[in-house]
Short mmCIF file of C-alpha atoms and ligand atoms in Angstrom, two decimals:
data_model
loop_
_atom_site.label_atom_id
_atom_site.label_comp_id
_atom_site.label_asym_id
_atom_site.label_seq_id
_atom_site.Cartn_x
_atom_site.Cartn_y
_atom_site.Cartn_z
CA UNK A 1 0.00 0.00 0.00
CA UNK A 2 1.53 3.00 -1.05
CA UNK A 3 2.11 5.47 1.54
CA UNK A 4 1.41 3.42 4.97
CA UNK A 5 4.37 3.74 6.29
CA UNK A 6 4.05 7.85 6.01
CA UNK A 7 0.66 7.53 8.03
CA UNK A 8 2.68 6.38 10.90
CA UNK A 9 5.54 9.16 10.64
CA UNK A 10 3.45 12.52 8.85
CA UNK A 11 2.97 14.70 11.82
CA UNK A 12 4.63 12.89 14.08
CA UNK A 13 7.69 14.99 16.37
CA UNK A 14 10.79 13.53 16.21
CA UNK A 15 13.52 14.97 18.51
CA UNK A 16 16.67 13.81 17.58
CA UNK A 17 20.79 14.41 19.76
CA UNK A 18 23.53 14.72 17.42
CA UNK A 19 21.87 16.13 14.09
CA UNK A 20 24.84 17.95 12.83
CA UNK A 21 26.23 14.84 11.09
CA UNK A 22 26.59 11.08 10.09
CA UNK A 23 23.50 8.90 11.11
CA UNK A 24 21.27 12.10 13.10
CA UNK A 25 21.66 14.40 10.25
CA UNK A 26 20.76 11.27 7.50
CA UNK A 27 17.82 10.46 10.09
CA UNK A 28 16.33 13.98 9.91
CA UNK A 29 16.00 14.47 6.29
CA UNK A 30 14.85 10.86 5.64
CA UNK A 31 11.63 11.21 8.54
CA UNK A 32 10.99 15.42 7.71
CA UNK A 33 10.65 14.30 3.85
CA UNK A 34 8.05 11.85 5.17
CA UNK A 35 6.02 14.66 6.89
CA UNK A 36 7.72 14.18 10.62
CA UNK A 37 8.71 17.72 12.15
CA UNK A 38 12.44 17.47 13.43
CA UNK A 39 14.03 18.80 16.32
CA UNK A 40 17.86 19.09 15.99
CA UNK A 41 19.95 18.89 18.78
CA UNK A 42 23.90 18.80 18.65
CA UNK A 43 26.86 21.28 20.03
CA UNK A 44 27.82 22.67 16.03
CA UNK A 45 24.90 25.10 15.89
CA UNK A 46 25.64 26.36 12.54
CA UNK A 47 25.42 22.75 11.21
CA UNK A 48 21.95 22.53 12.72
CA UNK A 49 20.74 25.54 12.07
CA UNK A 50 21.87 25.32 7.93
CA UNK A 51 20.32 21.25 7.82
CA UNK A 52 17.11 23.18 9.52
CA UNK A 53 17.09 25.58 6.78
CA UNK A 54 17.55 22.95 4.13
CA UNK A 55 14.44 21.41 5.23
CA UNK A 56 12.03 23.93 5.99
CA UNK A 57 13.32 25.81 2.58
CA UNK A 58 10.92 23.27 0.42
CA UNK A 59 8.22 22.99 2.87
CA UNK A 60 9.21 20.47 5.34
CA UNK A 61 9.06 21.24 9.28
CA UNK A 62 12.71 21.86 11.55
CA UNK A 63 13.79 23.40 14.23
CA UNK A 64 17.42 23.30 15.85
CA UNK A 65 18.72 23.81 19.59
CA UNK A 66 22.23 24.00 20.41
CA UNK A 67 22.83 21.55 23.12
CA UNK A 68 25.16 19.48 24.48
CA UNK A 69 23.98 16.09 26.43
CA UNK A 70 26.32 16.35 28.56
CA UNK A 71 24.40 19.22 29.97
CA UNK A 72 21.39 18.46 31.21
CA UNK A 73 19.66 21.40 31.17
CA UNK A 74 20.30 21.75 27.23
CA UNK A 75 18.82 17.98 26.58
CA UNK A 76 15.54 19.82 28.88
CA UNK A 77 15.57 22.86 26.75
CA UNK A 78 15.78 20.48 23.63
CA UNK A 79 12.84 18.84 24.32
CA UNK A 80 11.25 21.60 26.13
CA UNK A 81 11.21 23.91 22.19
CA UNK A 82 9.65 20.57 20.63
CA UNK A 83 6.85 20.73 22.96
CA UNK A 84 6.44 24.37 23.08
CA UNK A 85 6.73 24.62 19.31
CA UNK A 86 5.01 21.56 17.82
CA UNK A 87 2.97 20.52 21.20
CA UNK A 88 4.56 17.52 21.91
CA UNK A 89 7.38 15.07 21.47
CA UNK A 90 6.51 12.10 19.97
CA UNK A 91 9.90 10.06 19.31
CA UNK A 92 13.25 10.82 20.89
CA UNK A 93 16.47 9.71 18.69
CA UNK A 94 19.25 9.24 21.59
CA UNK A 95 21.69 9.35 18.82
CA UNK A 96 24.35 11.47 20.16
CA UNK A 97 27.63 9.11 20.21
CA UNK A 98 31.48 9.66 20.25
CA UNK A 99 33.79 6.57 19.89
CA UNK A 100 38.02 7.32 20.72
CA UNK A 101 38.71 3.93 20.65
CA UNK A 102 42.22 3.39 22.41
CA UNK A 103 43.51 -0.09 24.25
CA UNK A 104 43.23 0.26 27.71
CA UNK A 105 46.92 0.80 28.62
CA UNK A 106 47.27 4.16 26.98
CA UNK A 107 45.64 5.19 29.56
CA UNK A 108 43.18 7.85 27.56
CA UNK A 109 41.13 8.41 30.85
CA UNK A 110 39.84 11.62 29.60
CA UNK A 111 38.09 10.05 26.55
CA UNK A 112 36.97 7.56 28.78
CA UNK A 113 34.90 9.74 31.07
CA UNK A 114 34.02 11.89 28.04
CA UNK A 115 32.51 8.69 26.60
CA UNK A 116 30.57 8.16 29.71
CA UNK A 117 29.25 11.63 30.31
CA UNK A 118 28.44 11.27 26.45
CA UNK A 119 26.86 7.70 25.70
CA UNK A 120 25.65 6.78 28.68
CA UNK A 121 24.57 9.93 30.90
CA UNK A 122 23.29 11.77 27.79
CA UNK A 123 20.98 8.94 27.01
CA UNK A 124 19.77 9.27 30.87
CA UNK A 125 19.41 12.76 30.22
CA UNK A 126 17.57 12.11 26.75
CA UNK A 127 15.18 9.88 28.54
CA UNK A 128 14.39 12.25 32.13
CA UNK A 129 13.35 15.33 30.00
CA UNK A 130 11.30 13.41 27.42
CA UNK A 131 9.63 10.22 29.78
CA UNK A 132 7.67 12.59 31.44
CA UNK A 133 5.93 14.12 28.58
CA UNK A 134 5.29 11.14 27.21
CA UNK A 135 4.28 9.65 30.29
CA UNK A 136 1.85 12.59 30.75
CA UNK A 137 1.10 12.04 26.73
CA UNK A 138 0.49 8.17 26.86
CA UNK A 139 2.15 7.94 23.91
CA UNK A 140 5.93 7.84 22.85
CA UNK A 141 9.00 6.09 21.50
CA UNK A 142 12.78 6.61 22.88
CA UNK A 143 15.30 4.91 20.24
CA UNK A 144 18.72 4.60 21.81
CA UNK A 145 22.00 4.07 19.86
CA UNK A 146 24.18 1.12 20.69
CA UNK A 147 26.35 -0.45 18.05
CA UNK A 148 27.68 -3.74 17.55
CA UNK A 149 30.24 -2.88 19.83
CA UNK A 150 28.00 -2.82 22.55
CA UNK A 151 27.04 -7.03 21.77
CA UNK A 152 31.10 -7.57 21.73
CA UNK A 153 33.97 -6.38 22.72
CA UNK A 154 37.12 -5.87 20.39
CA UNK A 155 40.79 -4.37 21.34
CA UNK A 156 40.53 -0.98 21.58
CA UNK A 157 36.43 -0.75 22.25
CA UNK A 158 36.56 -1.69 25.82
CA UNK A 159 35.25 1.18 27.72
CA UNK A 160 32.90 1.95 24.31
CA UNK A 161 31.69 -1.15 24.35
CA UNK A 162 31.43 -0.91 27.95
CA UNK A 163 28.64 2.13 27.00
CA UNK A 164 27.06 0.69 24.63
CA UNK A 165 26.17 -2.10 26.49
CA UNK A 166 25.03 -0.07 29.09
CA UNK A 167 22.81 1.74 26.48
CA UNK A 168 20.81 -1.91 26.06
CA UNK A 169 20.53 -2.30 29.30
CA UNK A 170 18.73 0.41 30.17
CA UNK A 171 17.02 0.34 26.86
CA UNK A 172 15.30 -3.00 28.02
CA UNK A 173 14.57 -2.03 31.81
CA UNK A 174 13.20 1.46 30.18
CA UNK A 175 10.96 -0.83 27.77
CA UNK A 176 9.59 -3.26 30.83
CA UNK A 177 8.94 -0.38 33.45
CA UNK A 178 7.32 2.09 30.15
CA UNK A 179 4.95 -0.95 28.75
CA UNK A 180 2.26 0.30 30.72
CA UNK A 181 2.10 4.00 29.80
CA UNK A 182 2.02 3.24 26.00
CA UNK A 183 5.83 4.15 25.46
CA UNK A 184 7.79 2.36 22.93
CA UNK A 185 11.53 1.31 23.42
CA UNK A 186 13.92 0.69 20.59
CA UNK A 187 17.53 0.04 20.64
CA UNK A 188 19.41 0.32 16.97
CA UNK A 189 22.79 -1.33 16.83
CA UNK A 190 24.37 -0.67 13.98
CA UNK A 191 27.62 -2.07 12.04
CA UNK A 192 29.98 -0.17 10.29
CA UNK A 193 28.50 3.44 8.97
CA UNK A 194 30.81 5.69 7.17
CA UNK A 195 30.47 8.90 9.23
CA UNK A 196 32.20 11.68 11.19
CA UNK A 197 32.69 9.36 14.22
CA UNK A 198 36.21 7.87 13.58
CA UNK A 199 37.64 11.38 13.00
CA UNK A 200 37.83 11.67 16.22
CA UNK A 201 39.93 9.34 17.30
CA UNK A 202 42.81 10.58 19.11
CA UNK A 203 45.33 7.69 18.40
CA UNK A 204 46.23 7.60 14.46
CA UNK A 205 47.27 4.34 14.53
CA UNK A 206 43.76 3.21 15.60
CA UNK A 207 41.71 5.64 13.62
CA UNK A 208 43.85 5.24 10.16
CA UNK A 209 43.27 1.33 10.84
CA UNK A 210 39.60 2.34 11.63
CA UNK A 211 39.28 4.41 8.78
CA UNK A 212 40.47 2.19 6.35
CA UNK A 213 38.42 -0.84 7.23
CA UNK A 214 35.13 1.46 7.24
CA UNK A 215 36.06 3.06 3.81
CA UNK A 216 36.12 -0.37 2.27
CA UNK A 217 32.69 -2.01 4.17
CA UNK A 218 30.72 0.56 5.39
CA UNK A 219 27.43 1.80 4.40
CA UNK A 220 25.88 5.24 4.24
CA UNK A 221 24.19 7.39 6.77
CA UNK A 222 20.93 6.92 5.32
CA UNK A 223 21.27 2.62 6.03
CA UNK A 224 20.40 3.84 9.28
CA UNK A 225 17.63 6.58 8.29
CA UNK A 226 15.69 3.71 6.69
CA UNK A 227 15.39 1.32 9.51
CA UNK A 228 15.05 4.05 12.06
CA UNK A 229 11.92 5.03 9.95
CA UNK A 230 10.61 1.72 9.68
CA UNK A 231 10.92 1.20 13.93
CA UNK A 232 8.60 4.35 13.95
CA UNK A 233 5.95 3.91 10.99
CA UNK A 234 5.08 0.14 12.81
CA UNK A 235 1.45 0.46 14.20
CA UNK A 236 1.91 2.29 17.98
CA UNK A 237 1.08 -1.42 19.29
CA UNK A 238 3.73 -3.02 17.67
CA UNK A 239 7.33 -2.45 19.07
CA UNK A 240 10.34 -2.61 17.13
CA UNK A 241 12.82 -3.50 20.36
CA UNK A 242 15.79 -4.02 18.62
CA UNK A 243 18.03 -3.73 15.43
CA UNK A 244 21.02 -4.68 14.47
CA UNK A 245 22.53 -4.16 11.37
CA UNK A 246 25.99 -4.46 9.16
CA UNK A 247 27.28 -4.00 6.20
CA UNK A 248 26.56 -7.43 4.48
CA UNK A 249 30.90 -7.76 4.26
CA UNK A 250 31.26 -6.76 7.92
CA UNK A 251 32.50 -10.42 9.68
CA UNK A 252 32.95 -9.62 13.17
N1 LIG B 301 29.33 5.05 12.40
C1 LIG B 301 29.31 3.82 12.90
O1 LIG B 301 29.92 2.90 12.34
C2 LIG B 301 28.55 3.52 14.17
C3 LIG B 301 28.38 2.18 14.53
C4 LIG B 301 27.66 1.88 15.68
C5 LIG B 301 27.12 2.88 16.45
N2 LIG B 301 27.29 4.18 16.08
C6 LIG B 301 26.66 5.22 16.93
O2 LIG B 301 25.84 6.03 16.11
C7 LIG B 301 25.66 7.31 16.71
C8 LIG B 301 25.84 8.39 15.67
O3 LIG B 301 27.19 8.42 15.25
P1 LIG B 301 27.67 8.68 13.76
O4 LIG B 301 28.31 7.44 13.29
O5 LIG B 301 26.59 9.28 12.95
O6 LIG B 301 28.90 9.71 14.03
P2 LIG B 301 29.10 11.27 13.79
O7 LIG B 301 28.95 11.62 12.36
O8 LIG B 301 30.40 11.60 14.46
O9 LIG B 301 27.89 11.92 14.62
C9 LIG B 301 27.91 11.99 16.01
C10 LIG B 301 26.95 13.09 16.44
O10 LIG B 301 26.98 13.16 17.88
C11 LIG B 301 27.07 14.52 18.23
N3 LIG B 301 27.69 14.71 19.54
C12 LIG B 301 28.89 14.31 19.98
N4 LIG B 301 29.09 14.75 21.24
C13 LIG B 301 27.98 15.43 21.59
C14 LIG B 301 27.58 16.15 22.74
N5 LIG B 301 28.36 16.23 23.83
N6 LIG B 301 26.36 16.75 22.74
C15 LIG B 301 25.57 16.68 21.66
N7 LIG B 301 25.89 16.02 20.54
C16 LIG B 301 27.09 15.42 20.51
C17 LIG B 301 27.86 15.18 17.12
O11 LIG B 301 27.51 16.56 17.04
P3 LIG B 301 28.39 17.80 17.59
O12 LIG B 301 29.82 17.41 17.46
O13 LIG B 301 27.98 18.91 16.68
O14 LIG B 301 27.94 18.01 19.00
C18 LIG B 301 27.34 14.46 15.90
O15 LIG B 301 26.17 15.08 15.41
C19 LIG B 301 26.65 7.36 17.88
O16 LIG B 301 25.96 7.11 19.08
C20 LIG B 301 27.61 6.22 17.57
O17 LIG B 301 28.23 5.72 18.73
C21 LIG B 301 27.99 4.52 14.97
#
């Protein structure tokens, strides 16, 4: 049937941490060209604001919010413009990820904490400005990021892994406790992606090595947009609880 999966997405608001590139910014023009209005959250404002623009320029519905979820009250304010500007918040994208992989004896403590405060305590913060709304709402759907890193553990991904594993566990105690109130829980784990997110890492011996192996299997951005968009069109009694994808050559 043409067009039912649009029913389930036109009109729906879709918040979504860490819009300025990769998978969030792939995510956002994939569910606003199939009538969702977006609200972009991530710390490059002028990314946000121009992939805002880009959308609303032919019609479609954005809005972007500088914020950095490792701030609380910007993941509040976040969610606070969706529901002051659209009404209410209908799907949160916990999306927001950084990954300086490192082995453990180098000792990279800083990156460490910064992927705590980022993968794991910005999801927390995702979910305590946005469960009450929906909560209130009886209605909603919080889709966390974990990665196939957080179902094993590789040299160099320990204390990644070690958040993205935490990501599915709260994931699945979110989904048990939220059943009752009508809120959906998905977790999206996905392979290889070709993105922003191995730029960052601070040793070059592990990003080139990361690099190359992504250039050669990853997929796009938009991989991701897809099956994001499928999780939310599903009929609201239907959850999708978990996905996990890779590029068809990925092995491990
Ligand atoms: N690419 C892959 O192969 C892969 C595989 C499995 C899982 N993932 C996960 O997928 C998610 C998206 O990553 P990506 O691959 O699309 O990488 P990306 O292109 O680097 O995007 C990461 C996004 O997170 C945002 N971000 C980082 N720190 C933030 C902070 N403190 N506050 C707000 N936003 C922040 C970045 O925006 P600003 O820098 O502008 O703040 C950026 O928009 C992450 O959770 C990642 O762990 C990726």
């Amino acid at each position: 049937m043409p067009g039912a999966d649009m029913e389930n997405i036109q009109g729906k608001i879709v918040v979504i941490t860490g819009a300025s590139s990769g998978m969030g910014a792939a995510a956002a023009r994939h569910l606003a060209a199939k009538g969702a209005s977006v609200v972009l959250g991530a710390r490059r404002a002028e990314r946000i604001e121009a992939l805002a623009a880009e959308i609303t320029e032919p019609g479609g519905k954005a809005t972007s919010v500088a914020t950095d979820v490792t701030k609380r009250d910007d993941v509040e304010k976040l969610v606070d413009t969706a529901v002051q500007t659209y009404g209410r918040i209908d799907v949160l994208i916990n999306n927001a990820g950084i990954m300086p992989l490192s082995p453990m004896d180098r000792l990279k403590v800083d990156e460490w904490d910064r992927m705590i405060d980022v993968n794991l305590k910005g999801v927390l913060y995702g979910i305590a400005a946005a469960l009450p709304r929906m909560i209130e709402q009886k209605s909603g759907h919080i889709i966390n990021l974990s990665s196939v890193a957080g179902h094993k553990v590789f040299g160099g991904s320990t204390v990644y892994s070690a958040t993205k594993t935490g990501v599915r566990i709260i994931s699945e105690g979110l989904r048990q406790e939220v059943a009752p109130h009508n809120v959906r829980v998905t977790i999206i784990s996905p392979g290889a992606v070709k993105t922003e997110l191995l730029d960052h890492i601070s040793e070059a011996d592990v990003r080139e090595a990361n690099q190359d192996y992504v250039g050669q299997v990853g997929v796009p951005a938009e991989t991701f947009a897809r099956l994001v968009a499928f999780a939310i069109s599903e009929p609201e009694d239907v959850g999708i609880n978990e996905i996990l994808f890779r590029p068809t050559a990925q092995e491990l």
